[in-house]
PDB file of C-alpha atoms in Angstrom:
ATOM      1  CA  MET A 279     104.315  23.877 106.679  1.00  0.00           C
ATOM      2  CA  PRO A 280     104.695  27.661 106.581  1.00  0.00           C
ATOM      3  CA  ASP A 281     107.134  29.237 109.016  1.00  0.00           C
ATOM      4  CA  LEU A 282     108.558  32.616 110.005  1.00  0.00           C
ATOM      5  CA  SER A 283     111.898  32.348 108.198  1.00  0.00           C
ATOM      6  CA  LEU A 284     111.092  35.092 105.674  1.00  0.00           C
ATOM      7  CA  GLU A 285     109.780  37.387 108.392  1.00  0.00           C
ATOM      8  CA  GLN A 286     112.795  36.810 110.629  1.00  0.00           C
ATOM      9  CA  ALA A 287     115.230  37.315 107.736  1.00  0.00           C
ATOM     10  CA  HIS A 288     113.786  40.785 107.218  1.00  0.00           C
ATOM     11  CA  GLY A 289     114.083  41.692 110.865  1.00  0.00           C
ATOM     12  CA  GLY A 290     111.324  44.307 111.081  1.00  0.00           C
ATOM     13  CA  LEU A 291     107.554  44.266 111.381  1.00  0.00           C
ATOM     14  CA  VAL A 292     106.394  42.071 108.509  1.00  0.00           C
ATOM     15  CA  ALA A 293     102.747  41.802 107.501  1.00  0.00           C
ATOM     16  CA  GLY A 294     101.436  38.775 105.688  1.00  0.00           C
ATOM     17  CA  ILE A 295      98.559  39.608 103.338  1.00  0.00           C
ATOM     18  CA  ASP A 296      96.030  37.270 101.765  1.00  0.00           C
ATOM     19  CA  GLU A 297      92.469  37.420 100.488  1.00  0.00           C
ATOM     20  CA  ALA A 298      89.348  35.296 100.403  1.00  0.00           C
ATOM     21  CA  GLY A 299      86.507  35.426  97.941  1.00  0.00           C
ATOM     22  CA  ARG A 300      87.879  36.237  94.500  1.00  0.00           C
ATOM     23  CA  GLY A 301      85.960  33.434  92.802  1.00  0.00           C
ATOM     24  CA  PRO A 302      82.423  33.508  94.267  1.00  0.00           C
ATOM     25  CA  TRP A 303      79.491  34.985  92.380  1.00  0.00           C
ATOM     26  CA  ALA A 304      78.235  36.981  95.365  1.00  0.00           C
ATOM     27  CA  GLY A 305      79.478  38.832  98.407  1.00  0.00           C
ATOM     28  CA  PRO A 306      82.572  40.891  99.109  1.00  0.00           C
ATOM     29  CA  VAL A 307      86.198  40.051  98.594  1.00  0.00           C
ATOM     30  CA  VAL A 308      87.944  40.188 101.975  1.00  0.00           C
ATOM     31  CA  ALA A 309      91.636  40.679 102.732  1.00  0.00           C
ATOM     32  CA  ALA A 310      93.575  40.397 105.960  1.00  0.00           C
ATOM     33  CA  ALA A 311      96.967  41.749 106.966  1.00  0.00           C
ATOM     34  CA  VAL A 312      98.610  39.970 109.889  1.00  0.00           C
ATOM     35  CA  ILE A 313     101.794  40.845 111.754  1.00  0.00           C
ATOM     36  CA  VAL A 314     102.754  37.971 114.050  1.00  0.00           C
ATOM     37  CA  ASP A 315     104.309  39.011 117.358  1.00  0.00           C
ATOM     38  CA  VAL A 316     106.878  36.295 117.989  1.00  0.00           C
ATOM     39  CA  LYS A 317     107.014  37.196 121.690  1.00  0.00           C
ATOM     40  CA  ARG A 318     103.332  36.302 122.077  1.00  0.00           C
ATOM     41  CA  LEU A 319     103.297  33.341 119.665  1.00  0.00           C
ATOM     42  CA  PRO A 320     102.655  29.981 121.395  1.00  0.00           C
ATOM     43  CA  LEU A 321     104.982  27.310 120.032  1.00  0.00           C
ATOM     44  CA  GLU A 322     102.078  24.955 119.319  1.00  0.00           C
ATOM     45  CA  LEU A 323     100.634  27.407 116.808  1.00  0.00           C
ATOM     46  CA  LEU A 324     103.678  26.919 114.584  1.00  0.00           C
ATOM     47  CA  SER A 325     102.406  23.441 113.722  1.00  0.00           C
ATOM     48  CA  LEU A 326      98.727  24.422 113.475  1.00  0.00           C
ATOM     49  CA  ILE A 327      98.640  27.531 111.287  1.00  0.00           C
ATOM     50  CA  ASP A 328      98.525  26.583 107.624  1.00  0.00           C
ATOM     51  CA  ASP A 329      96.986  27.633 104.329  1.00  0.00           C
ATOM     52  CA  SER A 330      93.279  28.067 105.123  1.00  0.00           C
ATOM     53  CA  LYS A 331      92.325  25.847 102.169  1.00  0.00           C
ATOM     54  CA  LYS A 332      94.058  22.916 103.866  1.00  0.00           C
ATOM     55  CA  LEU A 333      92.130  23.363 107.100  1.00  0.00           C
ATOM     56  CA  LYS A 334      88.594  22.366 107.993  1.00  0.00           C
ATOM     57  CA  LYS A 335      86.057  24.983 108.992  1.00  0.00           C
ATOM     58  CA  LEU A 336      86.215  24.086 112.703  1.00  0.00           C
ATOM     59  CA  GLN A 337      90.016  24.273 112.634  1.00  0.00           C
ATOM     60  CA  ARG A 338      89.945  27.746 111.081  1.00  0.00           C
ATOM     61  CA  GLU A 339      87.332  28.913 113.579  1.00  0.00           C
ATOM     62  CA  ALA A 340      89.409  27.640 116.493  1.00  0.00           C
ATOM     63  CA  LEU A 341      92.598  29.254 115.204  1.00  0.00           C
ATOM     64  CA  LEU A 342      91.138  32.732 114.737  1.00  0.00           C
ATOM     65  CA  PRO A 343      91.110  33.749 118.444  1.00  0.00           C
ATOM     66  CA  ALA A 344      94.553  32.185 118.892  1.00  0.00           C
ATOM     67  CA  ILE A 345      95.896  34.298 116.025  1.00  0.00           C
ATOM     68  CA  ARG A 346      94.218  37.423 117.413  1.00  0.00           C
ATOM     69  CA  ALA A 347      95.967  36.829 120.741  1.00  0.00           C
ATOM     70  CA  CYS A 348      99.458  36.925 119.236  1.00  0.00           C
ATOM     71  CA  ALA A 349      99.239  39.256 116.252  1.00  0.00           C
ATOM     72  CA  TRP A 350      98.268  42.669 114.988  1.00  0.00           C
ATOM     73  CA  ILE A 351      95.465  42.306 112.466  1.00  0.00           C
ATOM     74  CA  GLY A 352      93.889  44.554 109.847  1.00  0.00           C
ATOM     75  CA  ILE A 353      90.875  43.494 107.784  1.00  0.00           C
ATOM     76  CA  GLY A 354      89.595  45.129 104.619  1.00  0.00           C
ATOM     77  CA  ALA A 355      86.860  44.344 102.121  1.00  0.00           C
ATOM     78  CA  ALA A 356      85.488  45.472  98.782  1.00  0.00           C
ATOM     79  CA  SER A 357      81.792  45.074  98.033  1.00  0.00           C
ATOM     80  CA  ALA A 358      80.113  43.410  95.085  1.00  0.00           C
ATOM     81  CA  ALA A 359      79.292  46.871  93.730  1.00  0.00           C
ATOM     82  CA  GLU A 360      82.966  47.830  93.875  1.00  0.00           C
ATOM     83  CA  ILE A 361      83.916  44.560  92.191  1.00  0.00           C
ATOM     84  CA  ASP A 362      81.476  45.331  89.366  1.00  0.00           C
ATOM     85  CA  ARG A 363      82.786  48.856  89.060  1.00  0.00           C
ATOM     86  CA  VAL A 364      86.545  48.275  89.020  1.00  0.00           C
ATOM     87  CA  ASN A 365      86.901  44.462  88.365  1.00  0.00           C
ATOM     88  CA  ILE A 366      87.835  41.734  90.807  1.00  0.00           C
ATOM     89  CA  LEU A 367      91.608  42.268  90.677  1.00  0.00           C
ATOM     90  CA  GLN A 368      91.392  45.973  91.468  1.00  0.00           C
ATOM     91  CA  ALA A 369      88.771  45.297  94.142  1.00  0.00           C
ATOM     92  CA  THR A 370      91.133  42.750  95.710  1.00  0.00           C
ATOM     93  CA  TYR A 371      93.822  45.422  95.770  1.00  0.00           C
ATOM     94  CA  LEU A 372      91.383  47.816  97.459  1.00  0.00           C
ATOM     95  CA  ALA A 373      90.630  45.216 100.134  1.00  0.00           C
ATOM     96  CA  MET A 374      94.351  44.633 100.727  1.00  0.00           C
ATOM     97  CA  GLN A 375      95.064  48.351 100.976  1.00  0.00           C
ATOM     98  CA  ARG A 376      92.217  48.767 103.454  1.00  0.00           C
ATOM     99  CA  ALA A 377      93.506  45.834 105.510  1.00  0.00           C
ATOM    100  CA  VAL A 378      96.973  47.369 105.794  1.00  0.00           C
ATOM    101  CA  ALA A 379      95.484  50.771 106.619  1.00  0.00           C
ATOM    102  CA  ARG A 380      93.605  49.185 109.535  1.00  0.00           C
ATOM    103  CA  LEU A 381      96.675  47.637 111.115  1.00  0.00           C
ATOM    104  CA  PRO A 382      97.393  49.315 114.473  1.00  0.00           C
ATOM    105  CA  VAL A 383     101.100  49.440 113.581  1.00  0.00           C
ATOM    106  CA  ARG A 384     102.784  50.129 110.250  1.00  0.00           C
ATOM    107  CA  PRO A 385     104.753  47.230 108.766  1.00  0.00           C
ATOM    108  CA  SER A 386     108.192  47.699 107.288  1.00  0.00           C
ATOM    109  CA  LEU A 387     107.503  44.970 104.711  1.00  0.00           C
ATOM    110  CA  ALA A 388     104.433  43.239 103.320  1.00  0.00           C
ATOM    111  CA  LEU A 389     104.499  39.657 102.079  1.00  0.00           C
ATOM    112  CA  VAL A 390     101.623  39.301  99.621  1.00  0.00           C
ATOM    113  CA  ASP A 391     100.269  35.960  98.471  1.00  0.00           C
ATOM    114  CA  GLY A 392     100.348  35.721  94.678  1.00  0.00           C
ATOM    115  CA  ASN A 393     102.384  37.271  91.904  1.00  0.00           C
ATOM    116  CA  ARG A 394     101.052  40.842  92.010  1.00  0.00           C
ATOM    117  CA  ALA A 395     100.618  43.362  94.783  1.00  0.00           C
ATOM    118  CA  PRO A 396      98.790  46.669  95.178  1.00  0.00           C
ATOM    119  CA  ALA A 397     100.424  49.958  96.037  1.00  0.00           C
ATOM    120  CA  LEU A 398     101.058  49.900  99.790  1.00  0.00           C
ATOM    121  CA  PRO A 399     102.594  52.326 102.304  1.00  0.00           C
ATOM    122  CA  CYS A 400     105.544  49.944 102.706  1.00  0.00           C
ATOM    123  CA  PRO A 401     107.699  47.778 100.437  1.00  0.00           C
ATOM    124  CA  ALA A 402     105.948  44.618  99.253  1.00  0.00           C
ATOM    125  CA  ARG A 403     107.207  41.220  98.178  1.00  0.00           C
ATOM    126  CA  THR A 404     104.944  38.802  96.331  1.00  0.00           C
ATOM    127  CA  LEU A 405     105.058  35.058  96.966  1.00  0.00           C
ATOM    128  CA  ILE A 406     103.316  32.521  94.745  1.00  0.00           C
ATOM    129  CA  GLY A 407     101.895  29.925  97.106  1.00  0.00           C
ATOM    130  CA  GLY A 408     102.812  32.240  99.965  1.00  0.00           C
ATOM    131  CA  ASP A 409     100.193  30.769 102.290  1.00  0.00           C
ATOM    132  CA  GLY A 410     102.236  27.563 102.260  1.00  0.00           C
ATOM    133  CA  LEU A 411     105.532  29.374 102.901  1.00  0.00           C
ATOM    134  CA  SER A 412     104.950  32.287 105.258  1.00  0.00           C
ATOM    135  CA  LEU A 413     103.254  31.841 108.624  1.00  0.00           C
ATOM    136  CA  SER A 414     102.060  35.454 108.476  1.00  0.00           C
ATOM    137  CA  ILE A 415     100.384  34.913 105.096  1.00  0.00           C
ATOM    138  CA  ALA A 416      98.882  31.621 106.272  1.00  0.00           C
ATOM    139  CA  ALA A 417      97.471  33.400 109.328  1.00  0.00           C
ATOM    140  CA  ALA A 418      96.083  36.128 107.063  1.00  0.00           C
ATOM    141  CA  SER A 419      94.442  33.489 104.874  1.00  0.00           C
ATOM    142  CA  ILE A 420      92.663  32.068 107.927  1.00  0.00           C
ATOM    143  CA  VAL A 421      91.534  35.478 109.166  1.00  0.00           C
ATOM    144  CA  ALA A 422      90.250  36.489 105.729  1.00  0.00           C
ATOM    145  CA  LYS A 423      88.459  33.187 105.133  1.00  0.00           C
ATOM    146  CA  VAL A 424      86.719  33.065 108.517  1.00  0.00           C
ATOM    147  CA  THR A 425      85.753  36.735 108.285  1.00  0.00           C
ATOM    148  CA  ARG A 426      84.259  36.310 104.829  1.00  0.00           C
ATOM    149  CA  ASP A 427      82.457  33.074 105.660  1.00  0.00           C
ATOM    150  CA  ARG A 428      80.820  34.769 108.639  1.00  0.00           C
ATOM    151  CA  ALA A 429      79.765  37.693 106.464  1.00  0.00           C
ATOM    152  CA  MET A 430      78.136  35.297 103.996  1.00  0.00           C
ATOM    153  CA  GLU A 431      76.375  33.490 106.845  1.00  0.00           C
ATOM    154  CA  ARG A 432      74.922  36.815 107.998  1.00  0.00           C
ATOM    155  CA  LEU A 433      73.730  37.555 104.464  1.00  0.00           C
ATOM    156  CA  ASP A 434      72.238  34.072 104.270  1.00  0.00           C
ATOM    157  CA  ALA A 435      69.862  35.025 107.075  1.00  0.00           C
ATOM    158  CA  ARG A 436      68.294  37.546 104.668  1.00  0.00           C
ATOM    159  CA  TYR A 437      68.801  35.705 101.374  1.00  0.00           C
ATOM    160  CA  GLY A 438      68.442  32.079 102.411  1.00  0.00           C
ATOM    161  CA  ALA A 439      67.383  30.707  99.016  1.00  0.00           C
ATOM    162  CA  TYR A 440      70.881  31.169  97.572  1.00  0.00           C
ATOM    163  CA  GLY A 441      72.575  28.878 100.090  1.00  0.00           C
ATOM    164  CA  TRP A 442      75.341  31.301 100.988  1.00  0.00           C
ATOM    165  CA  ALA A 443      75.860  29.878 104.476  1.00  0.00           C
ATOM    166  CA  SER A 444      77.084  26.654 102.870  1.00  0.00           C
ATOM    167  CA  ASN A 445      78.388  27.719  99.442  1.00  0.00           C
ATOM    168  CA  ALA A 446      79.923  31.101 100.459  1.00  0.00           C
ATOM    169  CA  GLY A 447      78.610  32.632  97.240  1.00  0.00           C
ATOM    170  CA  TYR A 448      80.141  30.116  94.832  1.00  0.00           C
ATOM    171  CA  GLY A 449      78.084  28.956  91.864  1.00  0.00           C
ATOM    172  CA  THR A 450      76.625  25.749  93.243  1.00  0.00           C
ATOM    173  CA  ALA A 451      73.487  24.147  91.838  1.00  0.00           C
ATOM    174  CA  VAL A 452      71.401  25.610  94.672  1.00  0.00           C
ATOM    175  CA  HIS A 453      72.796  29.076  93.998  1.00  0.00           C
ATOM    176  CA  GLN A 454      72.161  28.802  90.265  1.00  0.00           C
ATOM    177  CA  ALA A 455      68.598  27.614  90.797  1.00  0.00           C
ATOM    178  CA  ALA A 456      67.851  30.555  93.095  1.00  0.00           C
ATOM    179  CA  LEU A 457      69.298  32.966  90.573  1.00  0.00           C
ATOM    180  CA  ARG A 458      67.033  31.564  87.865  1.00  0.00           C
ATOM    181  CA  ASP A 459      63.975  31.724  90.121  1.00  0.00           C
ATOM    182  CA  LEU A 460      64.585  34.963  92.007  1.00  0.00           C
ATOM    183  CA  GLY A 461      67.184  36.891  90.057  1.00  0.00           C
ATOM    184  CA  PRO A 462      70.269  38.588  91.486  1.00  0.00           C
ATOM    185  CA  THR A 463      70.480  40.580  94.703  1.00  0.00           C
ATOM    186  CA  ARG A 464      72.553  43.698  95.284  1.00  0.00           C
ATOM    187  CA  HIS A 465      75.209  41.384  96.714  1.00  0.00           C
ATOM    188  CA  HIS A 466      75.681  39.538  93.411  1.00  0.00           C
ATOM    189  CA  ARG A 467      78.614  40.336  91.141  1.00  0.00           C
ATOM    190  CA  GLN A 468      76.663  41.083  88.010  1.00  0.00           C
ATOM    191  CA  SER A 469      79.834  41.689  85.992  1.00  0.00           C
ATOM    192  CA  PHE A 470      80.775  38.021  86.386  1.00  0.00           C
ATOM    193  CA  ARG A 471      80.214  36.062  83.190  1.00  0.00           C
ATOM    194  CA  PRO A 472      78.278  33.122  84.726  1.00  0.00           C
ATOM    195  CA  ILE A 473      75.694  35.487  86.199  1.00  0.00           C
ATOM    196  CA  GLN A 474      75.461  37.447  82.951  1.00  0.00           C
ATOM    197  CA  ALA A 475      74.895  34.181  81.088  1.00  0.00           C
ATOM    198  CA  LEU A 476      72.111  33.154  83.460  1.00  0.00           C
ATOM    199  CA  LEU A 477      70.464  36.560  83.164  1.00  0.00           C
ATOM    200  CA  GLU A 478      70.553  36.365  79.385  1.00  0.00           C
ATOM    201  CA  GLN A 479      68.828  32.984  79.110  1.00  0.00           C
ATOM    202  CA  PRO A 480      65.657  33.157  76.975  1.00  0.00           C
ATOM    203  CA  GLU A 481      63.341  31.888  79.705  1.00  0.00           C
ATOM    204  CA  GLY A 482      64.348  34.836  81.845  1.00  0.00           C
ATOM    205  CA  ILE A 483      64.137  35.062  85.580  1.00  0.00           C
ATOM    206  CA  GLY A 484      60.976  35.262  87.645  1.00  0.00           C
TER     207      GLY A 484
END
């Protein structure tokens, strides 16, 4: 389970940063920056907060207000158009930078999940598998995932054929079928190879 040992070893305000939505074919990439306030942190949360991928949807949804109650949070996103313009890695960096910029306090260190980090207004340390090591990163992974899933559910209300409320923009069979029948929307990442391949099929798209 992730814990606060890295944050406490630093001694200052440490933000955990993680993203959600690098792989889907549609929708934004969303990043969250979370600074856990140990003074407000209920002890039971130490055993509940984990890498968002290891938690069920209802668990993530229940943890979000609990995290909000004991942390400073910044959320940033980059749109599908930005992803197409600058590529997914650079768009992820944009989302992370925006998340840090929206924190109500400035961190003295950022712990970033992964092996690369964007330019930030504070020192940054990357951690491969950080959402399984740092409680702050794990909390950020939950915030980013829930925020993005809700955004895709809102988009699903307008673009229901693509199944985004259930597939979050990933290339499921339902999503692929809708792309073949209806073509891409402005929320699709048209620079992604699978979408380009579908668009280039001889039968075309209706």
